[in-house]
Coordinates of C-alpha atoms and ligand atoms in Angstrom, one line a residue:
M284 CA -20.2 16.0 11.9
R285 CA -20.9 14.2 8.6
I286 CA -19.7 10.9 7.1
G287 CA -19.7 10.1 3.4
H288 CA -19.0 6.9 1.5
G289 CA -17.7 6.7 -2.1
Y290 CA -17.0 4.0 -4.7
D291 CA -15.4 4.0 -8.2
V292 CA -14.2 1.6 -10.8
H293 CA -12.3 1.9 -14.0
R294 CA -11.3 -0.6 -16.8
F295 CA -7.6 -1.3 -17.8
G296 CA -6.9 -0.3 -21.4
D297 CA -3.8 0.7 -23.5
G298 CA -1.3 2.9 -21.8
D299 CA 1.9 2.9 -19.8
F300 CA 0.9 4.6 -16.5
I301 CA -2.0 4.9 -14.1
T302 CA -2.9 7.8 -11.8
L303 CA -4.0 7.0 -8.2
G304 CA -4.6 9.5 -5.6
G305 CA -3.0 12.2 -7.9
V306 CA 0.3 10.1 -8.1
H307 CA 1.6 9.1 -11.5
I308 CA 2.5 5.3 -11.4
P309 CA 4.3 3.7 -14.3
H310 CA 2.6 0.4 -15.4
N311 CA 2.2 -1.7 -18.6
R312 CA -1.5 -0.7 -18.9
G313 CA -3.5 2.5 -18.6
L314 CA -7.1 3.1 -17.4
V315 CA -10.0 3.8 -19.7
A316 CA -11.7 7.0 -18.6
H317 CA -13.1 10.4 -19.9
S318 CA -10.8 12.0 -17.2
D319 CA -7.6 10.4 -15.9
G320 CA -9.4 7.4 -14.4
D321 CA -8.2 8.0 -10.9
V322 CA -10.4 5.7 -9.1
I323 CA -9.1 6.9 -5.6
L324 CA -9.8 10.6 -6.2
H325 CA -13.2 9.7 -7.8
A326 CA -14.2 7.6 -4.8
V327 CA -13.0 10.5 -2.3
C328 CA -15.0 13.0 -4.4
D329 CA -18.2 10.9 -4.1
A330 CA -17.6 10.4 -0.4
L331 CA -17.3 14.2 0.1
L332 CA -20.4 14.9 -2.0
G333 CA -22.3 12.1 -0.2
A334 CA -21.4 13.5 3.2
S335 CA -22.6 16.9 2.2
A336 CA -25.8 15.4 0.4
C337 CA -24.8 16.9 -3.0
A338 CA -25.4 15.2 -6.3
D339 CA -22.8 12.5 -7.2
I340 CA -19.7 12.9 -9.3
G341 CA -21.3 11.5 -12.5
T342 CA -24.1 14.1 -12.3
L343 CA -21.9 17.1 -11.5
F344 CA -19.1 16.2 -13.9
P345 CA -20.7 14.2 -16.7
D346 CA -18.6 12.2 -19.1
T347 CA -20.6 14.0 -21.9
D348 CA -19.2 17.3 -21.0
P349 CA -16.0 18.2 -22.9
R350 CA -14.8 20.4 -20.1
W351 CA -13.9 17.3 -18.1
K352 CA -12.3 15.3 -21.1
D353 CA -8.8 14.2 -20.1
V354 CA -8.8 16.6 -17.1
E355 CA -6.7 15.8 -13.9
S356 CA -9.0 14.5 -11.1
S357 CA -7.3 16.7 -8.8
R358 CA -9.2 19.7 -10.6
I359 CA -12.5 17.8 -10.2
L360 CA -11.6 17.3 -6.4
A361 CA -10.8 21.0 -6.0
E362 CA -14.3 21.9 -7.4
V363 CA -15.9 19.3 -5.2
L364 CA -14.1 20.8 -2.1
T365 CA -15.4 24.3 -3.2
T366 CA -19.0 22.9 -3.4
V367 CA -18.6 21.2 0.0
A368 CA -17.2 24.4 1.5
E369 CA -20.1 26.4 0.3
R370 CA -22.4 24.3 2.4
G371 CA -20.1 24.9 5.5
W372 CA -18.2 21.6 5.6
K373 CA -14.5 20.7 5.3
P374 CA -12.7 17.3 5.4
K375 CA -11.4 16.0 8.8
N376 CA -10.2 12.5 7.8
V377 CA -10.3 10.1 4.9
D378 CA -9.9 6.3 4.8
V379 CA -9.5 4.6 1.3
V380 CA -9.4 1.1 0.0
V381 CA -7.9 0.5 -3.4
H382 CA -8.5 -2.8 -5.0
L383 CA -6.1 -4.0 -7.6
E384 CA -3.9 -7.0 -8.7
R385 CA -1.1 -5.0 -10.3
P386 CA 0.9 -2.9 -9.9
R387 CA 1.8 -3.4 -6.2
L388 CA 1.5 -0.1 -4.4
T389 CA 3.8 -0.6 -1.4
E390 CA 6.4 1.9 -2.6
Y391 CA 3.7 4.4 -3.5
R392 CA 1.6 4.3 -0.4
D393 CA 3.0 7.2 1.6
Q394 CA 3.2 9.3 -1.6
I395 CA -0.4 8.8 -2.3
R396 CA -1.3 9.5 1.3
H397 CA 0.8 12.7 1.3
Q398 CA -0.8 13.8 -2.0
L399 CA -4.3 13.1 -0.7
G400 CA -3.6 15.1 2.5
E401 CA -2.3 18.0 0.4
L402 CA -5.4 18.0 -1.9
L403 CA -7.8 17.7 1.0
G404 CA -6.0 20.2 3.3
I405 CA -5.6 17.7 6.0
S406 CA -2.5 16.1 7.7
I407 CA -1.0 12.8 6.4
D408 CA -1.9 11.5 9.9
S409 CA -5.5 11.8 8.9
V410 CA -5.2 9.8 5.6
G411 CA -5.8 6.0 5.7
L412 CA -4.9 3.9 2.6
K413 CA -5.0 0.1 2.1
A414 CA -4.2 -1.7 -1.1
K415 CA -5.9 -5.1 -1.6
T416 CA -5.5 -7.6 -4.4
G417 CA -8.5 -9.6 -5.9
E418 CA -6.7 -13.0 -5.0
G419 CA -6.4 -13.7 -8.7
V420 CA -10.3 -14.0 -9.2
G421 CA -13.0 -11.7 -10.5
P422 CA -12.6 -8.7 -12.5
V423 CA -10.0 -7.2 -10.0
G424 CA -8.0 -10.4 -9.7
E425 CA -7.9 -10.9 -13.5
S426 CA -6.6 -7.2 -13.8
L427 CA -9.5 -6.1 -15.9
V428 CA -10.3 -3.2 -13.6
I429 CA -9.2 -1.2 -10.5
D430 CA -11.7 -0.2 -8.0
S431 CA -11.7 2.0 -4.9
M432 CA -13.9 2.8 -1.8
A433 CA -13.5 5.8 0.4
V434 CA -14.9 7.1 3.7
V435 CA -14.7 10.7 4.7
Q436 CA -15.6 12.7 7.8
L437 CA -16.5 16.3 7.5
Ligands
MG709 MG1 -14.3 7.4 -12.2

């Protein structure tokens, strides 16, 4: 058994939706990123890579590489799962914290859990997800960024 821990953050910018856990969520801002800025999937990718002692997502998928420009992060996750599988590992469960002031994710929570389970090949019962606000202070509280932390077991 292995355990891995991942973290990611992206800044808000112009746009009318965000993508979290592979789910398209309408919003009055977007996220600034080389890919789609999906902080949940990026944190999960780094947790998977960390658990299998691989290089991190920034090293494997650099933002200077045009192949990963505007790509859906589910494609990056698929590549990561292949890398992890080549080392003989597969996900057992994942637990995620997403840290944002707006939008509220209550109505999207189960959809994101379902999507994460589909992408990782595990049951929704093995996907934890908590959304936390920044209590109005700091970069999260002032809606400058969204960040996310993930723990996975392989
Ligand atoms: Mg990222």
